[in-house]
Amino acid sequence: MSNALSSWTDVAGKNPVLGFLDINLRGAGQVIFQNNPLTGLFFLAAIVWGAIAGGQIDIAIGAVVALVIATVTAILLDADKASLEQGLFGFNGVLVGAAVPPFLADGATMWFLLVVGAAVSTVVMLAVSKVMKTWETPALTFPFVLTTWFLVLGAYSFGQVPIASMGPPALPHAVSGAETAVNATELFLAWLKGPAQVFLINNPVSGVLVLIGLLVSSPWAALLAALGAAVALAVSLALGASLASITAGLYGFSPVLTAVALGCVFYAPSARVLGFALLGTIFTVIVQGAMDAGIAPIGIPTFTAPFVFVTWLFLLPKADLQPHPHAPIQGGLFKKKS
């Protein structure tokens, strides 16, 4: 696999068209920290499959369009070449493109906001990266979260931006303890939906494609994503979260990202690191519930904010853990300890 990837990289480096394709595929892969074009292809396939199965092809189109626009914006802004070639300006864009269509009704204004948001996600990436450089911490998916929050929240103020599935804003309320139990099949499908919901896709087959995409790049990442989704499922059930949210995988996607980030991306896997990542994964489920309640009065989704905040908190202390030798450098920010 490594030889094939090396050959592809050599060919892409000599052909501008293939080179541009390579950057975009790596951008898709970087959603879950993988600098691998094949992984990116599997992730895009997961989005396309889920979008078609769910009868909302505009999610797939939006993801691809936004990915390209975010990458082109980075090129036009003369962004850091090494970061650009690793796809580090595309992953927030692809998430913006996948997130806007489910929440805003299809139409010219939705596509206008999606295109603007995709371009702005690159600007926000540069801005957030500059701020986080002080603490030698990566921007993660916060540019996607912040940009998309503005896009969807603004819809409440604009009469020409019809809302598809958000809100209305409401005060949070306690979850009823009388919900019907779920069976083993539903739990299994919910577990698979966790990785898929990273891309806002509610489909177990898409979850399988995401895990395969991780496996071809990093067995550790695939294992930790699967474990992260399982831990999130168990903790959310034990705490009595909404069964509708659990079975849709909505408690799984941020913990998946946290588990991979802490377990094998920014730290080298070890028994101590796995314990550290487990703690972060469990806390992400709690933060997910807290943020769901906290922003309910605003009427917007949390997106991957729980993952971002928890991972920042677990990276900022610079715990005495061995940094991963190939930790991604987002904008040249995450520096390995000497």
Coordinates of C-alpha atoms in Angstrom, one line a residue:
M1 CA 0.0 0.0 0.0
S2 CA 2.8 2.4 0.9
N3 CA 4.5 1.7 -2.5
A4 CA 1.3 2.5 -4.3
L5 CA 0.8 5.7 -2.4
S6 CA 4.4 6.7 -3.1
S7 CA 4.0 6.0 -6.8
W8 CA 0.7 8.0 -6.8
T9 CA 2.4 10.9 -5.0
D10 CA 5.2 10.9 -7.6
V11 CA 2.8 10.9 -10.5
A12 CA 0.6 13.6 -8.9
G13 CA 3.7 15.8 -8.3
K14 CA 4.4 15.9 -12.0
N15 CA 0.9 16.5 -13.3
P16 CA -0.9 19.7 -12.1
V17 CA -4.4 18.2 -12.6
L18 CA -3.6 15.0 -10.7
G19 CA -1.8 17.2 -8.1
F20 CA -4.9 19.3 -7.5
L21 CA -7.0 16.1 -7.2
D22 CA -4.5 14.7 -4.8
I23 CA -4.6 17.8 -2.6
N24 CA -8.4 17.6 -2.5
L25 CA -8.5 13.9 -1.7
R26 CA -6.0 14.5 1.1
G27 CA -8.2 17.3 2.3
A28 CA -11.2 14.9 2.6
G29 CA -9.0 12.4 4.5
Q30 CA -7.8 15.1 6.9
V31 CA -11.3 15.3 8.4
I32 CA -10.1 12.4 10.6
F33 CA -6.4 13.3 10.4
Q34 CA -5.3 11.1 7.5
N35 CA -2.9 12.5 5.0
N36 CA -3.9 9.8 2.5
P37 CA -5.8 10.3 -0.9
L38 CA -7.2 6.8 -0.8
T39 CA -8.7 7.5 2.6
G40 CA -10.2 10.7 1.3
L41 CA -11.7 8.8 -1.6
F42 CA -13.4 6.4 0.8
F43 CA -14.7 9.3 2.9
L44 CA -16.2 10.9 -0.1
A45 CA -17.7 7.6 -1.1
A46 CA -19.2 7.4 2.3
I47 CA -20.8 10.9 1.9
V48 CA -22.1 10.1 -1.6
W49 CA -23.6 6.7 -0.5
G50 CA -25.3 8.2 2.5
A51 CA -26.5 11.3 0.6
I52 CA -28.1 9.1 -2.1
A53 CA -29.5 6.6 0.4
G54 CA -31.0 9.5 2.3
G55 CA -32.5 11.1 -0.7
Q56 CA -30.4 14.3 -0.3
I57 CA -27.8 14.3 -3.1
D58 CA -27.1 18.0 -2.5
I59 CA -25.1 16.9 0.6
A60 CA -22.7 15.0 -1.6
I61 CA -22.5 17.8 -4.2
G62 CA -22.1 20.4 -1.5
A63 CA -19.3 18.5 0.2
V64 CA -17.3 18.2 -3.1
V65 CA -18.0 21.8 -4.2
A66 CA -17.0 23.2 -0.8
L67 CA -13.8 21.0 -0.7
V68 CA -12.7 22.4 -4.0
I69 CA -13.6 26.0 -3.1
A70 CA -11.8 25.8 0.2
T71 CA -8.7 24.4 -1.5
V72 CA -8.7 27.0 -4.3
T73 CA -9.1 29.8 -1.7
A74 CA -6.0 28.5 0.1
I75 CA -4.1 28.5 -3.2
L76 CA -5.3 32.1 -4.0
L77 CA -4.2 33.3 -0.6
D78 CA -0.8 31.8 -1.1
A79 CA -1.2 29.6 2.0
D80 CA 1.7 27.5 3.4
K81 CA 2.6 25.0 0.7
A82 CA 3.4 22.1 2.9
S83 CA 0.0 22.5 4.7
L84 CA -1.8 22.9 1.4
E85 CA -0.2 19.7 0.0
Q86 CA -1.3 17.8 3.1
G87 CA -4.9 18.8 2.5
L88 CA -5.0 20.9 5.7
F89 CA -7.2 23.6 4.1
G90 CA -9.8 21.3 2.6
F91 CA -11.1 19.3 5.5
N92 CA -13.0 22.2 7.1
G93 CA -14.5 23.0 3.7
V94 CA -15.8 19.5 3.0
L95 CA -17.6 19.6 6.4
V96 CA -19.1 23.0 5.7
G97 CA -20.4 21.6 2.4
A98 CA -21.9 18.5 4.0
A99 CA -23.4 20.5 6.9
V100 CA -25.3 23.3 5.2
P101 CA -27.7 21.4 3.0
P102 CA -29.3 19.3 5.8
F103 CA -30.2 22.5 7.8
L104 CA -31.0 25.1 5.1
A105 CA -33.6 24.4 2.4
D106 CA -32.3 23.8 -1.1
G107 CA -32.2 26.9 -3.3
A108 CA -30.1 29.6 -4.7
T109 CA -29.5 31.3 -1.3
M110 CA -28.4 28.0 0.3
W111 CA -25.8 27.4 -2.4
F112 CA -24.7 31.0 -2.1
L113 CA -24.1 30.6 1.6
L114 CA -22.4 27.3 1.1
V115 CA -19.9 28.7 -1.4
V116 CA -19.2 31.7 0.7
G117 CA -18.8 29.5 3.8
A118 CA -16.4 27.2 2.0
A119 CA -14.1 30.0 1.0
V120 CA -14.4 31.7 4.5
S121 CA -13.5 28.4 6.2
T122 CA -10.0 28.7 4.8
V123 CA -9.8 32.3 6.1
V124 CA -11.0 31.2 9.5
M125 CA -8.5 28.3 9.4
L126 CA -5.7 30.8 8.9
A127 CA -7.1 33.1 11.6
V128 CA -7.7 30.3 14.2
S129 CA -4.3 28.7 13.5
K130 CA -2.6 32.0 14.1
V131 CA -4.4 32.4 17.5
M132 CA -3.7 28.8 18.5
K133 CA -0.1 29.0 17.6
T134 CA 0.5 30.7 21.0
W135 CA -0.3 27.4 22.6
E136 CA 1.2 25.2 20.0
T137 CA -2.2 23.6 19.4
P138 CA -4.0 22.7 16.1
A139 CA -7.1 24.4 14.9
L140 CA -8.8 21.0 14.4
T141 CA -12.4 21.4 13.0
F142 CA -13.1 24.7 14.8
P143 CA -13.0 26.7 11.6
F144 CA -15.8 24.5 10.3
V145 CA -17.8 24.8 13.5
L146 CA -17.5 28.6 13.7
T147 CA -18.1 29.2 10.1
T148 CA -21.2 27.0 9.9
W149 CA -22.6 28.3 13.1
F150 CA -22.6 31.8 11.6
L151 CA -24.2 30.4 8.3
V152 CA -27.1 28.5 9.9
L153 CA -27.7 31.0 12.7
G154 CA -27.9 33.8 10.2
A155 CA -30.8 32.0 8.5
Y156 CA -33.1 33.1 11.4
S157 CA -32.6 36.8 10.3
F158 CA -32.9 36.4 6.6
G159 CA -36.3 35.8 5.0
Q160 CA -34.8 34.6 1.8
V161 CA -32.9 31.8 3.5
P162 CA -35.5 29.1 4.3
I163 CA -34.7 26.7 7.1
A164 CA -35.0 23.0 6.5
S165 CA -34.5 21.2 9.8
M166 CA -33.2 23.5 12.5
G167 CA -34.9 24.7 15.7
P168 CA -37.0 26.3 16.6
P169 CA -34.9 27.6 19.5
A170 CA -36.2 26.2 22.8
L171 CA -35.2 25.9 26.4
P172 CA -33.6 22.5 27.2
H173 CA -35.6 19.9 29.0
A174 CA -34.8 16.7 30.8
V175 CA -34.8 13.5 28.7
S176 CA -37.7 11.1 29.7
G177 CA -36.5 7.9 31.4
A178 CA -39.4 5.9 29.9
E179 CA -38.1 5.5 26.4
T180 CA -38.3 2.1 24.8
A181 CA -35.2 -0.1 25.0
V182 CA -33.2 -0.8 21.9
N183 CA -32.3 -4.2 20.6
A184 CA -28.8 -5.6 19.6
T185 CA -29.3 -4.8 15.9
E186 CA -30.2 -1.2 16.6
L187 CA -27.2 -0.9 18.8
F188 CA -24.9 -2.3 16.1
L189 CA -26.2 0.0 13.5
A190 CA -25.9 3.0 15.9
W191 CA -22.3 2.0 16.5
L192 CA -21.6 2.1 12.8
K193 CA -23.4 5.4 12.4
G194 CA -21.0 7.1 14.8
P195 CA -18.1 7.4 12.3
A196 CA -20.5 8.3 9.5
Q197 CA -22.0 11.2 11.5
V198 CA -18.6 12.9 11.4
F199 CA -19.8 13.8 7.9
L200 CA -23.4 14.4 9.1
I201 CA -24.4 11.1 7.4
N202 CA -27.0 8.9 9.1
N203 CA -26.1 5.6 7.4
P204 CA -24.4 2.5 8.7
V205 CA -22.9 1.6 5.3
S206 CA -21.2 5.0 5.2
G207 CA -19.8 4.2 8.7
V208 CA -18.3 1.0 7.3
L209 CA -16.7 3.0 4.4
V210 CA -15.3 5.5 6.8
L211 CA -13.7 2.7 8.9
I212 CA -12.3 1.1 5.8
G213 CA -10.9 4.5 4.7
L214 CA -9.1 4.8 8.1
L215 CA -7.9 1.2 7.9
V216 CA -6.1 1.7 4.6
S217 CA -4.2 4.6 6.1
S218 CA -3.8 3.7 9.8
P219 CA -5.0 0.5 11.5
W220 CA -4.6 2.3 14.8
A221 CA -6.9 5.1 13.6
A222 CA -9.5 2.6 12.4
L223 CA -9.3 0.7 15.7
L224 CA -9.6 3.8 17.8
A225 CA -12.5 5.2 15.7
A226 CA -14.4 1.9 16.2
L227 CA -13.6 1.9 20.0
G228 CA -14.5 5.6 20.3
A229 CA -17.9 4.9 18.8
A230 CA -18.4 1.9 21.1
V231 CA -17.4 3.9 24.2
A232 CA -19.7 6.7 23.2
L233 CA -22.6 4.3 22.7
A234 CA -22.1 2.6 26.1
V235 CA -21.7 5.9 28.0
S236 CA -24.6 7.7 26.4
L237 CA -26.8 4.6 27.1
A238 CA -25.6 4.4 30.7
L239 CA -26.3 8.1 31.3
G240 CA -29.8 7.8 29.8
A241 CA -29.4 10.0 26.7
S242 CA -32.1 10.3 24.1
L243 CA -32.5 7.0 22.4
A244 CA -33.4 8.8 19.1
S245 CA -30.1 10.6 19.3
I246 CA -28.1 7.5 20.3
T247 CA -29.6 5.3 17.5
A248 CA -28.8 8.0 14.9
G249 CA -25.2 8.0 16.0
L250 CA -25.3 11.6 17.2
Y251 CA -23.4 10.8 20.4
G252 CA -20.7 9.0 18.5
F253 CA -19.1 11.3 16.0
S254 CA -17.3 13.7 18.3
P255 CA -16.0 10.9 20.5
V256 CA -14.7 9.1 17.4
L257 CA -12.7 12.2 16.5
T258 CA -11.4 12.6 20.1
A259 CA -10.4 9.0 20.3
V260 CA -8.4 9.1 17.1
A261 CA -6.8 12.5 17.8
L262 CA -5.6 11.6 21.4
G263 CA -5.1 7.9 20.9
C264 CA -2.8 7.8 17.8
V265 CA -2.5 11.1 16.0
F266 CA -1.0 13.6 18.5
Y267 CA 0.4 11.0 20.8
A268 CA 2.1 7.7 20.0
P269 CA -0.1 4.8 21.0
S270 CA 0.8 3.2 24.4
A271 CA -1.1 2.0 27.5
R272 CA -0.9 5.4 29.1
V273 CA -2.0 7.2 25.9
L274 CA -5.0 4.8 25.4
G275 CA -6.1 5.5 29.0
F276 CA -5.7 9.2 28.4
A277 CA -7.7 8.9 25.1
L278 CA -10.4 6.9 26.9
L279 CA -10.9 9.6 29.5
G280 CA -11.1 12.2 26.8
T281 CA -13.6 10.1 24.8
I282 CA -15.9 9.6 27.8
F283 CA -15.7 13.3 28.6
T284 CA -16.6 14.2 25.0
V285 CA -19.9 12.3 25.5
I286 CA -20.7 14.5 28.6
V287 CA -19.7 17.7 26.8
Q288 CA -21.9 16.7 23.9
G289 CA -24.9 16.5 26.2
A290 CA -23.9 19.7 27.9
M291 CA -23.6 21.6 24.6
D292 CA -26.8 20.1 23.2
A293 CA -28.6 21.6 26.2
G294 CA -26.5 24.8 26.2
I295 CA -27.2 25.8 22.6
A296 CA -30.8 24.6 22.4
P297 CA -32.1 28.1 23.1
I298 CA -30.1 29.3 20.1
G299 CA -31.5 26.6 17.8
I300 CA -28.4 25.5 16.1
P301 CA -26.5 22.2 16.1
T302 CA -23.3 21.6 18.1
F303 CA -21.5 20.1 15.1
T304 CA -18.0 18.9 16.1
A305 CA -17.6 21.5 18.9
P306 CA -17.5 18.9 21.7
F307 CA -14.6 17.2 20.0
V308 CA -12.8 20.5 19.5
F309 CA -13.1 21.7 23.1
V310 CA -12.2 18.4 24.7
T311 CA -9.2 17.8 22.5
W312 CA -7.9 21.3 23.0
L313 CA -8.3 20.7 26.8
F314 CA -6.4 17.4 26.6
L315 CA -3.6 18.8 24.4
L316 CA -3.0 22.2 26.1
P317 CA -1.6 20.7 29.3
K318 CA 1.2 19.1 27.2
A319 CA 0.8 15.9 29.2
D320 CA 4.0 13.9 29.7
L321 CA 3.1 11.5 26.9
Q322 CA 5.2 10.6 23.9
P323 CA 4.2 12.7 20.9
H324 CA 3.5 10.8 17.7
P325 CA 6.4 11.0 15.3
H326 CA 4.1 11.7 12.4
A327 CA 1.6 14.0 14.1
P328 CA 0.0 16.3 11.5
I329 CA 1.3 19.9 11.4
Q330 CA -1.8 22.0 11.0
G331 CA -0.4 25.3 9.8
G332 CA 2.9 24.5 11.4
L333 CA 1.4 24.7 14.8
F334 CA 1.6 21.4 16.6
K335 CA 5.2 21.1 17.6
K336 CA 6.6 17.9 19.0
K337 CA 8.2 18.1 22.4
S338 CA 12.0 17.8 22.6

